[in-house]
Coordinates of C-alpha atoms in Angstrom, one line a residue:
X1 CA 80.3 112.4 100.9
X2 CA 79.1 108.7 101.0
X3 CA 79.4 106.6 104.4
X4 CA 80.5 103.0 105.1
X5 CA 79.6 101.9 108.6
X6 CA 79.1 105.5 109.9
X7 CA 82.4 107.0 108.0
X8 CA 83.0 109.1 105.7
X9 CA 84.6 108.0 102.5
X10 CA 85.8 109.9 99.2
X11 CA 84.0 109.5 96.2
X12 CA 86.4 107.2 94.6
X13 CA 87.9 104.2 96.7
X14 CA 90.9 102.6 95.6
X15 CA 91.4 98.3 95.0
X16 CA 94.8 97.1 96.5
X17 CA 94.4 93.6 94.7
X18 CA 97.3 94.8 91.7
X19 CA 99.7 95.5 95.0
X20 CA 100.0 92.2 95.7
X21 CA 98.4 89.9 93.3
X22 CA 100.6 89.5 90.2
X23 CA 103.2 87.9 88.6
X24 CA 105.8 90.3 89.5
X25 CA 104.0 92.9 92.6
X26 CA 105.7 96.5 92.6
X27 CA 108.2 96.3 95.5
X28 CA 106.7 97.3 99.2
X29 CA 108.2 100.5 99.8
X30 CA 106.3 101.8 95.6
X31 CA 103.0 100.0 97.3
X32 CA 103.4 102.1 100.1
X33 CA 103.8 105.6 98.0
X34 CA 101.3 104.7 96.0
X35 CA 98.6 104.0 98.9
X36 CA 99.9 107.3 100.4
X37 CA 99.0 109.1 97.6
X38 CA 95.7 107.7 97.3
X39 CA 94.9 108.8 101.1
X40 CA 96.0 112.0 100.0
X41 CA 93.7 112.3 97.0
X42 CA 91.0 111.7 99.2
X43 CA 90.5 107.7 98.4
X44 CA 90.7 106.8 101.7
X45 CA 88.3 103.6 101.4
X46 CA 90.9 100.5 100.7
X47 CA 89.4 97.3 98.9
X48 CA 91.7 94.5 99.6
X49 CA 91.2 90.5 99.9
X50 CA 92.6 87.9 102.3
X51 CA 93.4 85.9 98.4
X52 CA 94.8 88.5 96.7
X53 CA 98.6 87.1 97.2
X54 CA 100.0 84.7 98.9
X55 CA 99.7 84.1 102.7
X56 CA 102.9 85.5 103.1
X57 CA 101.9 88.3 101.0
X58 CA 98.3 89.8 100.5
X59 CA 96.6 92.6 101.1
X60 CA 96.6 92.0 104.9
X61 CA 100.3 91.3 105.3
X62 CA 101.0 94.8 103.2
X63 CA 97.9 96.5 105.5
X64 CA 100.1 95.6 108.4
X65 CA 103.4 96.7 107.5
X66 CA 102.0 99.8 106.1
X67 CA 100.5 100.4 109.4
X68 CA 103.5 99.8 111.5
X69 CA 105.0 102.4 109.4
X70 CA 101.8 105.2 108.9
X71 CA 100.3 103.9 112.5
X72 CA 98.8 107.3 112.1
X73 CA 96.3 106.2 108.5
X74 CA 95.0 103.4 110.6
X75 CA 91.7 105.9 111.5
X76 CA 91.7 107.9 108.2
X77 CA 90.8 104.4 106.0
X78 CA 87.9 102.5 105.5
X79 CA 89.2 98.6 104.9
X80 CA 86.7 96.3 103.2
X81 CA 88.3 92.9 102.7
X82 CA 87.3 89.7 100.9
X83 CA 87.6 86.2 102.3
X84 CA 85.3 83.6 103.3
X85 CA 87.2 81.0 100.5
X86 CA 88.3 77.8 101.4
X87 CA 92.4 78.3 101.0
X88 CA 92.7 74.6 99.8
X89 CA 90.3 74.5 97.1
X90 CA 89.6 77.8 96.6
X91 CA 86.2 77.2 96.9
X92 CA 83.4 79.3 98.6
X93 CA 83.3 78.6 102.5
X94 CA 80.3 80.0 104.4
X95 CA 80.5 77.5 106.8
X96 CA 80.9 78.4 110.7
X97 CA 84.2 77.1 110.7
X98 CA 84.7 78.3 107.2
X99 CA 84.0 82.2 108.2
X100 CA 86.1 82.3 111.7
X101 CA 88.6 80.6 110.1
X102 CA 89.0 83.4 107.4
X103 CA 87.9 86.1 109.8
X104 CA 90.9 85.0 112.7
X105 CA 93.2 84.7 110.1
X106 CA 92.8 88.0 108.7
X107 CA 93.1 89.4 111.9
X108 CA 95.8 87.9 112.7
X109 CA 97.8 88.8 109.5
X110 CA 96.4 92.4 110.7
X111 CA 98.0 92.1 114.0
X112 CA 95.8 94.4 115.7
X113 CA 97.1 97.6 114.0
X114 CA 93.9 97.9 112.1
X115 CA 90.2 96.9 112.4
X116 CA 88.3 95.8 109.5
X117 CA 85.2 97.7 109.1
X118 CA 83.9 95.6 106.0
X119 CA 84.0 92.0 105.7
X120 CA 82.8 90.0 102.5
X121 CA 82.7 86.4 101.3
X122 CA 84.5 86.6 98.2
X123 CA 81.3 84.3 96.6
X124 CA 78.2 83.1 97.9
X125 CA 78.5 79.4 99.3
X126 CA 75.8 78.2 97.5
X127 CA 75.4 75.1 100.1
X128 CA 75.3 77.3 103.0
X129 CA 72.0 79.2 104.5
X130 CA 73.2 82.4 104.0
X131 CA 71.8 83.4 107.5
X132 CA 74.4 80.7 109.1
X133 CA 77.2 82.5 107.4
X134 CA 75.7 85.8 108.8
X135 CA 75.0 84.6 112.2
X136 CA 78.8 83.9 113.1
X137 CA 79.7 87.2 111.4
X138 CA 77.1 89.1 113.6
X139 CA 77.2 87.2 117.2
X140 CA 81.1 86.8 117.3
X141 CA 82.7 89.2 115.2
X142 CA 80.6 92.1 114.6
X143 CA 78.6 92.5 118.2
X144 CA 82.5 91.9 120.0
X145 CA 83.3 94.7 118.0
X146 CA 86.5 93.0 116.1
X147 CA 84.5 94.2 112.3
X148 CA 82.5 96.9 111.6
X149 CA 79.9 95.5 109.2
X150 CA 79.2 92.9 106.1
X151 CA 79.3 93.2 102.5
X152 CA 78.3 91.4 99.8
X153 CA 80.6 90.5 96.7
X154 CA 79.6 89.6 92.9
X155 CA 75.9 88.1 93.9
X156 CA 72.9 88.2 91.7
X157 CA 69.5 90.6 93.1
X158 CA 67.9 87.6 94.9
X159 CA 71.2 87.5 97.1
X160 CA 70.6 91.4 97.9
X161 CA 66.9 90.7 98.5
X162 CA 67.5 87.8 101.2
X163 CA 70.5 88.8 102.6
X164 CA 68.6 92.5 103.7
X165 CA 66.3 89.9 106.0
X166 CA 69.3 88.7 107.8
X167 CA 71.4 91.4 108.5
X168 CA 72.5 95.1 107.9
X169 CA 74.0 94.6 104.2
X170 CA 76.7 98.0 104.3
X171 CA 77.7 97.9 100.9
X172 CA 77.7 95.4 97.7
X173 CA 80.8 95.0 95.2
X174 CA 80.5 93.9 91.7
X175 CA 81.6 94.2 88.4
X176 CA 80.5 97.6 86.7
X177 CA 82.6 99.3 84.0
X178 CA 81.4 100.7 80.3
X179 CA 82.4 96.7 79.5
X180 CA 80.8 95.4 82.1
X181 CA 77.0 96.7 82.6
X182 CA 75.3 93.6 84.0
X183 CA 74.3 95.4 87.3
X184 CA 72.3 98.1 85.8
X185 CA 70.0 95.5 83.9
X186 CA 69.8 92.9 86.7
X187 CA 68.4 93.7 89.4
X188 CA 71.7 94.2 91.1
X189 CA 71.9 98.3 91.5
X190 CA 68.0 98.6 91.6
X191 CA 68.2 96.3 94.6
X192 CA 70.9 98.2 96.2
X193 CA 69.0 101.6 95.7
X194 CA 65.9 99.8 97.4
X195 CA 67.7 99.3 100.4
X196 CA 69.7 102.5 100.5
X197 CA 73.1 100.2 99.9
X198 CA 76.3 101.8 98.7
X199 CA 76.9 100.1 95.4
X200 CA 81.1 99.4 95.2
X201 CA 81.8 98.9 91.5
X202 CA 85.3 97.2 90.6
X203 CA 87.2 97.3 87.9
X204 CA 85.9 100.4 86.6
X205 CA 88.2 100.1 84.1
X206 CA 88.0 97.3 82.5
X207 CA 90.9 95.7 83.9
X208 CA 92.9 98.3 82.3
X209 CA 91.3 98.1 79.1
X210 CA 89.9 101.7 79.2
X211 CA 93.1 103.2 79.9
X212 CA 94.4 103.1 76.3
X213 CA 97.3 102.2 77.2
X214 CA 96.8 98.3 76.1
X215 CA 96.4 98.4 72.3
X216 CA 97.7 94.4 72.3
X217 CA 97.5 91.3 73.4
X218 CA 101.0 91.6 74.5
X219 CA 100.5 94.5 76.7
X220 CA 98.8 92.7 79.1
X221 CA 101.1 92.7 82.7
X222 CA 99.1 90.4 83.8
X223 CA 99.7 86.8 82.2
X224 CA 96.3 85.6 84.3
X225 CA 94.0 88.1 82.3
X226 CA 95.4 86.5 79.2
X227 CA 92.9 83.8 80.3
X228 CA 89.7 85.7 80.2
X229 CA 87.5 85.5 77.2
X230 CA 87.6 89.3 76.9
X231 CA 91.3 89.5 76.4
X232 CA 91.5 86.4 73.8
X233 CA 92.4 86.8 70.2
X234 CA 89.2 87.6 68.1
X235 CA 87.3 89.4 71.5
X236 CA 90.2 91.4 71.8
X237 CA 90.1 93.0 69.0
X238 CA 86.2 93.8 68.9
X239 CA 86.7 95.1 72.2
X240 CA 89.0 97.8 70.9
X241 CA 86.3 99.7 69.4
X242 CA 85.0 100.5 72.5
X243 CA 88.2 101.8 73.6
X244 CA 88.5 103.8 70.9
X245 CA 85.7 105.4 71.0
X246 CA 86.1 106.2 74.6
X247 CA 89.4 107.8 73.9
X248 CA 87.9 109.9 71.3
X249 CA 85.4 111.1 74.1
X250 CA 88.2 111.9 76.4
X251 CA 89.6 113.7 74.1
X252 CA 86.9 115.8 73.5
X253 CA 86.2 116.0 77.2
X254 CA 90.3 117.0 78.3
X255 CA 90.4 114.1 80.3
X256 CA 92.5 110.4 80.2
X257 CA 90.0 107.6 78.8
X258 CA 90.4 106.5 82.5
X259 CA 88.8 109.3 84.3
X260 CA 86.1 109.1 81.5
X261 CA 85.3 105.3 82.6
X262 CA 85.6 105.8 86.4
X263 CA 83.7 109.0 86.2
X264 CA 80.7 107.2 84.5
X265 CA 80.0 104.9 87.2
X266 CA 79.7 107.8 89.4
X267 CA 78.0 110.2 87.4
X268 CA 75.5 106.8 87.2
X269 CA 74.3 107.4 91.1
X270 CA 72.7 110.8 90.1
X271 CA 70.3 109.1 87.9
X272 CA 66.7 108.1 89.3
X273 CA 66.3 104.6 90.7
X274 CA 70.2 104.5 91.6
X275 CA 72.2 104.1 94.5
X276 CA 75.5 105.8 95.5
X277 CA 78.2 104.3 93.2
X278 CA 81.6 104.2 94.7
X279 CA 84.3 103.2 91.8
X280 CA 87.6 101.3 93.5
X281 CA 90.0 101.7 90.0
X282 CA 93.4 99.8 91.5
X283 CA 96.3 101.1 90.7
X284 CA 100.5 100.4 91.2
X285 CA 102.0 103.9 90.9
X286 CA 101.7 107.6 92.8
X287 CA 100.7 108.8 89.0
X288 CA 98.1 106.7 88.5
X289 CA 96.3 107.5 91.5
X290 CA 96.4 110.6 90.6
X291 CA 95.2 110.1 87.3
X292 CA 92.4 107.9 88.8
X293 CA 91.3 110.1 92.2
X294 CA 91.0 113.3 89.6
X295 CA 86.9 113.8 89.7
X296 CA 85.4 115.0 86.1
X297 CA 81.8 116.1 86.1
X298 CA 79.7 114.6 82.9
X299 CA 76.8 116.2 82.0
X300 CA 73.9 114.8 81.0
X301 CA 74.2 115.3 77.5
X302 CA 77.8 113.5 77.8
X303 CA 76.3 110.5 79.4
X304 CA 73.6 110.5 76.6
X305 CA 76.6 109.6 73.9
X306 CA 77.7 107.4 76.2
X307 CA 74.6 105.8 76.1
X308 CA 74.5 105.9 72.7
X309 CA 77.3 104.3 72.8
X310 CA 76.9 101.4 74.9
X311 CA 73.8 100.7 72.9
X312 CA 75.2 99.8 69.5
X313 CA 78.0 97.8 71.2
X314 CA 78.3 94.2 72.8
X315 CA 81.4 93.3 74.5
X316 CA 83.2 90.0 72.9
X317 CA 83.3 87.4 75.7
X318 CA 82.3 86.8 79.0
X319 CA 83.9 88.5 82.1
X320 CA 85.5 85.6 83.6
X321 CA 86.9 82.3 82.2
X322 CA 84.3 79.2 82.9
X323 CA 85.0 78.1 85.9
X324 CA 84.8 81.3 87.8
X325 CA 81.4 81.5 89.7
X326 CA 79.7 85.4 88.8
X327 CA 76.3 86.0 90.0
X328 CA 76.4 83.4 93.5

């Protein structure tokens, strides 16, 4: 079983952002079924973000409640949670004041019913040593014991490369689905197996795009992915020939296209020059945890087509819209 900060996790985490980031969230008491059922199916590491939702109503505001209720989960879950953004701008902070105002906050919103073993900076503040950012996180949060450890979020191979110089680096979360390959080409997962760092990959499905279940533009819950290059008329539609051909795979395999694509990134960390690959699919319902937790073995040969695969196709647009920082 993998470890973050000395605890074991499940193979397959699970993302909380859907729960409280969307147009229209489920309703609190279907939120707290559905992260029920994921401690049950053995995803008991939580990835959640101080952003994802209003103030009044992120991931640490339905972390709390849910604790109040479960008081007994608090020790069974592993909480990894983004911040570090300026709340204003919505800009990267990784100033002093930027990082213990995000890290009070979020503990306060936590009310004490739950420590948070990972913290991340959402982005890389590009105008900040990094090793300043670090040194609040270590001396007054980490070595008082109010967070277990720091993780990095969507940074390029340099980031993982000078951040190991300046502190214990616990995990690093990008962007790694059969759409979205980057990390295994740039450095990024090479890096991570260098240092013997857990490699979180979100979005393992494509946004929901390797479910199957969005054939159309219009099938999209979310009106903000409607904004991504991927999901615009012209892309959308080349991108569908992945799907398909995934679906055909499943098929073949007895599983949903969905435990084909998360499956992949874990069957990834068995290859050489890897690290451990820990997929965090999100999801909004008891079934699709289920569908999601369920672990399906690919053999070799299987990840061979899917090679194959990948090889002849190259997705239609970039991951985010322009003036989203990728790579900090």
């Amino acid at each position: 079983m993998p470890q973050l900060t000395g605890k074991e996790i499940g193979p397959i985490g699970f993302g909380l952002m859907g729960l409280t980031w969307r147009d229209k969230p489920c309703s609190q008491e279907q939120a707290f079924e559905t992260m029920r059922a994921a401690l049950k199916n053995g995803c008991n590491f939580w990835n959640g973000g101080e952003f994802y939702g209003p103030r009044e109503y992120n991931s640490l505001v339905l972390l709390e409640r849910y604790f109040e209720k479960y008081p007994e989960d608090a020790d069974k879950v592993v909480i990894s949670i983004k911040g570090g953004m300026d709340p204003k701008t919505f800009r990267a902070d990784g100033s002093p004041t930027g990082m213990r105002r995000t890290m009070d906050d979020s503990m306060a919103q936590l009310k004490g019913r739950k420590k948070i073993e990972l913290f991340e900076s959402a982005r890389r503040d590009q105008t900040v040593p990094i090793e300043t950012t670090f040194n609040v996180l270590k001396s007054e949060y980490i070595e008082t014991g109010k967070l277990g450890g720091i993780s990095l979020s969507e940074v390029r191979a340099e980031t993982i490369h000078e951040a190991v110089k300046h502190a214990k680096i616990e995990a690093v979360e990008v962007e790694l689905s059969l759409f979205s390959t980057e990390p295994l080409e740039n450095g990024v997962a090479a890096a991570c197996a260098q240092y013997g760092i857990p490699l979180i990959a979100y979005s393992p499905i494509g946004r929901g795009m390797l479910t199957g279940q969005i054939k159309k533009i219009e099938d999209l819950q979310d009106s903000m992915l409607r904004s991504y290059p991927r999901f615009q008329p012209g892309n959308f539609e080349i991108n569908l020939q992945l799907v398909e051909q995934v679906e055909e795979m499943a098929r073949k395999k007895g599983c949903t296209p969905a435990q084909l694509a998360i499956n992949w990134t874990r069957a990834l960390s068995r290859r050489p020059g890897m690290p451990t690959i820990i997929p965090i699919p999100g999801a909004t319902t008891v079934e699709r945890v289920e569908e999601n937790s369920k672990l399906v073995d690919l053999s070799d040969e299987e990840m061979a087509q899917l090679d194959a695969t990948l090889a002849k196709f190259t997705p239609a647009g970039e991951r985010y819209p322009a003036h989203v920082p990728v790579h900090t």
